[in-house]
Structures are given as C-alpha cells and as structure tokens.
Amino acid sequence: MTGRAPLGTARVYVAARCICRQEGAEVTLRKHVLVIIRQIWSREIELHRALLFCLGYAAFLFFLGWGAYVYFLSPYETRPALERRLELSREQAQGEAGKAAAAVDYGWTLYQKYLQTGESEYLAQARQQYEEALKADPDNAAAKYNLALLCDEEDKTDQAVALLKEVVAAQPRHYLAHYLLGRLYTERGDYPEAVKELQQTLSLMPGLANVYAELGSVYEKQGRAEMAVEAYRQALRYNPSDGLARKRLDALGLPSGDTR
C-alpha cells in the first residue's frame, strides 16, 4: 500500500472541511446579526430616552406656566377674560330683566372689576345690581351675602351685619357668612358674638388656619391668653407659615417654633 489515504477517506476529509467552513460561516453570520441587533436596540433605547426627556421637559414647562398663572393671576381673572365676562353678564342681566340670578352674577363681575382696578364706580354699579336682585327675589342669599361684602368695603358695618344675620338664618351652613359676621363683630368689639361665629365657621369648615388665628386674636382681646395660645397653635398646625399666629405667639412669650 502506498502512503496515500484511501479515496473514501479523502472524500470524508473534504466533506468534513466543507462542513466546518459552513459552520464557521454560520457562526460568523450569527455574530454579525447579534451585533446589528444590539446596535438597533441601543439606538431604540437612545430614542426612547430622548422621547421621555422631551415629554418630561414639556410637562415641566406646562406645570411651570400653570403655576405662574395661578400664583400671579389668582384670585382675580385676567383682564381680557374679565372684560368678556363683564360684557356677557351685562347682556344676560339686560336680556333677563327681573331675574335675580343674572343680576347677582353681573354684580359679582362688577365687584371683581372693582377689586382689580380700585375704581369706585364699579362698586356702586355692583351695589345697584344686588339691590335689583333683592327686589326681584327678597330671599336671595347670594345677593345678601355679596351686598354685605360691599357694605364691609364701604365701612357700613351695621348694614353688613343685618344682611349676614338674614343669610345665616336662612342658610345655617353658610360658613363664609359666619366668618364675615365674626370679623365684623370683632371690629365692633362684640367679642362673645365674634367667638360664637368664628367657632361656628370652624365647625362647618375645620382646618381654616386664618380663622383660628382670628379666633386667637379675639381670645387675646378678652384676656383669655391660654385659649389664644391654643388657637394660634391650631393655626400653625394647619398653616406653619401663618404670620399672624407666629407674631402673636412671640408676643405672648412662646417661641414661634413651639407649636405643640
């Protein structure tokens, strides 16, 4: 025999080399495919990150703008919006003559215009609308309460108190009327009635820091220091930045940080 491999063996060898080459090509192809997939995936992740960043930034700008609007323009409306509402309310009041609701709405818009501009003519016009509303509907609580606000603005305390008494008699849960009545009693020096109305306000709407602070002020005027301190503490509990409560606690010798 010669040193050459048999023909069958040579064929097996060649076939084996072809198979190895084919498998190597397949492995190389798989590697390339995996690399391409990784690149695509990483790019998609980058796109997702960019998209999320853009959405987050847009949301930030939206809430920043909304916060600026609420902070700088509340509680009053913007001038263009208020002008449009003023015109609409005027048309409604004229088109629904004798209807108290339209007159009350128009009067409220005029009152907001007064608060915005400080021009007394709007206050006089608002009063006229509320008085017309009460002519049409003598029991209209909204007209009476809003007219009481105007009377308070004009230092007509007795008229404001009389109107508010009628409001709380008809609507005992009208906490705003109780609160304003308490403030007016305080101004008149009628402290027992002021305490009664402010306490009623808190029973209807707990957690109003400014009402607790005013109640503490009334207690102080009555010489009830301990109750005043407790009221001020409650005010700071609901609103830690309440300036009146902190100032009065300091004046009473209690550190402003001690709100236990």
Coordinates of C-alpha atoms in Angstrom, one line a residue:
M1 CA 0.0 0.0 0.0
T2 CA 1.1 3.5 -0.7
G3 CA 1.0 6.3 1.9
R4 CA -2.0 7.9 0.4
A5 CA -5.3 7.7 2.2
P6 CA -7.9 5.7 0.6
L7 CA -10.3 7.5 -1.8
G8 CA -13.2 7.1 0.6
T9 CA -11.2 8.7 3.4
A10 CA -10.3 11.6 1.2
R11 CA -13.9 12.3 0.4
V12 CA -14.8 12.2 4.1
Y13 CA -12.0 14.6 4.8
V14 CA -13.1 17.1 2.1
A15 CA -16.7 16.8 3.2
A16 CA -15.7 17.5 6.8
R17 CA -13.7 20.6 5.8
C18 CA -16.7 21.9 3.9
I19 CA -19.0 21.3 6.8
C20 CA -16.5 23.1 9.2
R21 CA -16.3 26.1 6.8
Q22 CA -20.1 26.2 6.5
E23 CA -20.5 26.1 10.3
G24 CA -17.8 28.8 10.7
A25 CA -19.7 31.0 8.3
E26 CA -22.9 30.4 10.1
V27 CA -21.2 31.3 13.4
T28 CA -19.8 34.4 11.9
L29 CA -23.2 35.3 10.4
R30 CA -24.8 34.9 13.8
K31 CA -22.2 37.1 15.4
H32 CA -22.9 39.8 12.8
V33 CA -26.6 39.5 13.3
L34 CA -26.3 39.8 17.1
V35 CA -24.1 42.9 16.7
I36 CA -26.6 44.5 14.4
I37 CA -29.5 43.7 16.8
R38 CA -27.5 45.2 19.7
Q39 CA -26.9 48.4 17.7
I40 CA -30.5 48.7 16.8
W41 CA -31.6 48.0 20.4
S42 CA -29.2 50.6 21.8
R43 CA -30.4 53.2 19.2
E44 CA -34.0 52.4 20.2
I45 CA -33.1 52.9 23.9
E46 CA -31.5 56.2 23.0
L47 CA -34.6 57.2 21.1
H48 CA -36.8 56.2 24.0
R49 CA -34.6 58.2 26.3
A50 CA -34.8 61.2 24.1
L51 CA -38.6 60.9 23.8
L52 CA -39.0 60.6 27.5
F53 CA -36.8 63.6 28.1
C54 CA -38.8 65.7 25.7
L55 CA -42.1 64.6 27.3
G56 CA -40.8 65.3 30.7
Y57 CA -39.5 68.7 29.7
A58 CA -42.8 69.6 28.1
A59 CA -44.7 68.6 31.2
F60 CA -42.3 70.7 33.3
L61 CA -42.9 73.7 31.2
F62 CA -46.7 73.2 31.3
F63 CA -46.8 72.9 35.1
L64 CA -44.4 75.8 35.5
G65 CA -46.7 78.0 33.3
W66 CA -49.8 76.9 35.1
G67 CA -48.2 77.6 38.5
A68 CA -47.2 81.1 37.4
Y69 CA -50.8 81.7 36.2
V70 CA -52.3 80.5 39.4
Y71 CA -49.8 82.4 41.6
F72 CA -49.8 85.7 39.8
L73 CA -53.3 86.0 38.5
S74 CA -55.4 84.3 41.2
P75 CA -57.8 85.1 42.7
Y76 CA -58.7 87.6 40.0
E77 CA -59.3 86.9 36.4
T78 CA -57.1 88.1 33.6
R79 CA -58.2 91.4 32.1
P80 CA -59.4 90.1 28.7
A81 CA -61.3 87.3 30.4
L82 CA -62.9 89.6 32.9
E83 CA -63.9 92.1 30.2
R84 CA -65.6 89.3 28.2
R85 CA -67.4 88.1 31.3
L86 CA -68.4 91.6 32.2
E87 CA -69.9 92.1 28.7
L88 CA -71.7 88.7 28.9
S89 CA -73.0 89.4 32.3
R90 CA -74.3 92.7 31.2
E91 CA -76.1 91.2 28.3
Q92 CA -77.6 88.5 30.5
A93 CA -78.8 91.0 33.0
Q94 CA -80.4 93.1 30.3
G95 CA -81.9 90.1 28.5
E96 CA -83.3 88.6 31.6
A97 CA -84.6 91.7 33.3
G98 CA -86.0 91.0 36.8
K99 CA -84.2 87.7 37.2
A100 CA -82.2 87.8 40.4
A101 CA -79.6 85.2 39.4
A102 CA -78.4 87.3 36.4
A103 CA -78.2 90.5 38.5
V104 CA -76.2 88.7 41.1
D105 CA -73.8 87.3 38.6
Y106 CA -73.4 90.7 36.9
G107 CA -72.9 92.4 40.3
W108 CA -70.2 89.9 41.2
T109 CA -68.4 90.6 38.0
L110 CA -68.5 94.3 38.7
Y111 CA -67.2 93.7 42.2
Q112 CA -64.3 91.7 40.8
K113 CA -63.6 94.6 38.4
Y114 CA -63.6 97.0 41.3
L115 CA -61.1 94.8 43.2
Q116 CA -58.9 94.7 40.1
T117 CA -59.0 98.4 39.3
G118 CA -59.9 100.1 42.5
E119 CA -62.4 102.3 40.7
S120 CA -65.4 103.0 43.0
E121 CA -67.8 103.3 40.1
Y122 CA -67.8 99.5 39.7
L123 CA -68.6 99.2 43.4
A124 CA -71.6 101.4 43.0
Q125 CA -72.8 99.5 40.0
A126 CA -72.4 96.2 41.8
R127 CA -74.5 97.5 44.7
Q128 CA -77.2 98.5 42.2
Q129 CA -77.3 95.0 40.7
Y130 CA -77.5 93.4 44.2
E131 CA -80.3 95.7 45.2
E132 CA -82.2 94.9 42.0
A133 CA -81.7 91.2 42.6
L134 CA -83.2 91.6 46.1
K135 CA -86.2 93.5 44.6
A136 CA -86.8 90.5 42.3
D137 CA -86.1 87.9 45.0
P138 CA -86.0 89.3 48.6
D139 CA -84.8 85.9 49.9
N140 CA -81.8 85.6 47.6
A141 CA -79.0 84.6 50.0
A142 CA -76.2 85.2 47.4
A143 CA -77.3 88.8 46.8
K144 CA -77.5 89.4 50.5
Y145 CA -74.0 88.0 51.2
N146 CA -72.4 89.8 48.3
L147 CA -74.1 93.0 49.3
A148 CA -72.7 92.5 52.8
L149 CA -69.2 92.3 51.3
L150 CA -69.8 95.6 49.6
C151 CA -71.0 97.1 52.8
D152 CA -67.9 95.9 54.6
E153 CA -65.8 97.5 51.8
E154 CA -67.7 100.8 52.4
D155 CA -67.4 100.6 56.2
K156 CA -71.2 100.2 56.5
T157 CA -70.8 97.6 59.3
D158 CA -74.4 97.7 60.7
Q159 CA -76.0 97.1 57.3
A160 CA -73.5 94.3 56.6
V161 CA -74.3 92.6 60.0
A162 CA -78.0 92.8 59.4
L163 CA -77.7 91.2 55.9
L164 CA -75.4 88.4 57.2
K165 CA -77.8 87.6 60.1
E166 CA -80.5 87.0 57.5
V167 CA -78.2 84.8 55.4
V168 CA -77.2 82.5 58.3
A169 CA -80.8 82.4 59.5
A170 CA -81.8 81.1 56.1
Q171 CA -78.7 79.0 55.4
P172 CA -77.1 78.0 58.8
R173 CA -74.3 76.1 57.0
H174 CA -73.1 79.2 55.1
Y175 CA -69.6 79.2 56.6
L176 CA -68.4 82.3 54.7
A177 CA -71.3 84.3 56.2
H178 CA -70.5 83.1 59.7
Y179 CA -66.8 84.0 59.2
L180 CA -67.6 87.5 57.9
L181 CA -70.1 88.0 60.7
G182 CA -67.4 87.0 63.2
R183 CA -64.9 89.5 61.7
L184 CA -67.5 92.3 61.8
Y185 CA -68.4 91.5 65.4
T186 CA -64.7 91.7 66.2
E187 CA -64.4 95.1 64.6
R188 CA -67.4 96.3 66.7
G189 CA -65.9 95.0 69.9
D190 CA -68.7 92.4 70.4
Y191 CA -66.2 89.6 71.3
P192 CA -68.6 87.0 72.6
E193 CA -70.6 87.1 69.4
A194 CA -67.4 87.1 67.4
V195 CA -66.2 83.9 69.2
K196 CA -69.5 82.3 68.6
E197 CA -69.5 83.0 64.8
L198 CA -65.8 82.0 64.4
Q199 CA -66.3 78.8 66.2
Q200 CA -69.3 78.1 64.1
T201 CA -67.2 78.7 61.0
L202 CA -64.6 76.1 62.2
S203 CA -67.3 73.6 63.0
L204 CA -68.6 73.9 59.4
M205 CA -65.2 74.1 57.8
P206 CA -62.4 72.7 60.0
G207 CA -58.8 73.4 59.2
L208 CA -59.0 77.1 58.2
A209 CA -55.8 78.5 59.7
N210 CA -56.8 82.1 59.2
V211 CA -60.0 81.6 61.2
Y212 CA -58.0 80.0 64.1
A213 CA -55.7 83.0 64.0
E214 CA -58.6 85.5 64.2
L215 CA -60.2 83.4 67.0
G216 CA -56.9 83.6 68.9
S217 CA -56.8 87.4 68.4
V218 CA -60.4 87.7 69.9
Y219 CA -59.4 85.5 72.8
E220 CA -56.5 87.8 73.5
K221 CA -58.7 90.8 73.4
Q222 CA -60.9 89.0 76.0
G223 CA -57.8 88.4 78.2
R224 CA -58.0 84.6 77.6
A225 CA -54.3 84.0 76.9
E226 CA -54.3 80.2 77.2
M227 CA -57.2 79.8 74.8
A228 CA -55.5 82.3 72.5
V229 CA -52.3 80.3 72.5
E230 CA -54.2 77.1 71.7
A231 CA -55.9 78.8 68.8
Y232 CA -52.7 80.2 67.4
R233 CA -51.1 76.7 67.7
Q234 CA -54.0 75.3 65.7
A235 CA -53.5 78.0 63.1
L236 CA -49.8 77.0 62.8
R237 CA -50.7 73.3 62.7
Y238 CA -52.8 73.9 59.5
N239 CA -50.5 76.6 58.1
P240 CA -47.0 76.7 59.5
S241 CA -46.3 79.9 57.7
D242 CA -49.2 81.9 59.2
G243 CA -47.6 85.2 60.1
L244 CA -50.3 86.5 62.5
A245 CA -50.2 83.4 64.6
R246 CA -46.4 83.3 64.8
K247 CA -46.2 87.0 65.6
R248 CA -48.8 86.7 68.4
L249 CA -47.1 83.7 69.9
D250 CA -43.9 85.6 70.0
A251 CA -45.7 88.5 71.7
L252 CA -47.1 86.1 74.3
G253 CA -43.6 84.8 75.1
L254 CA -44.0 81.4 73.3
P255 CA -41.2 80.6 70.8
S256 CA -42.7 80.7 67.4
G257 CA -41.2 77.2 66.7
D258 CA -43.1 75.7 69.6
T259 CA -46.5 74.7 68.2
R260 CA -47.1 71.6 70.3

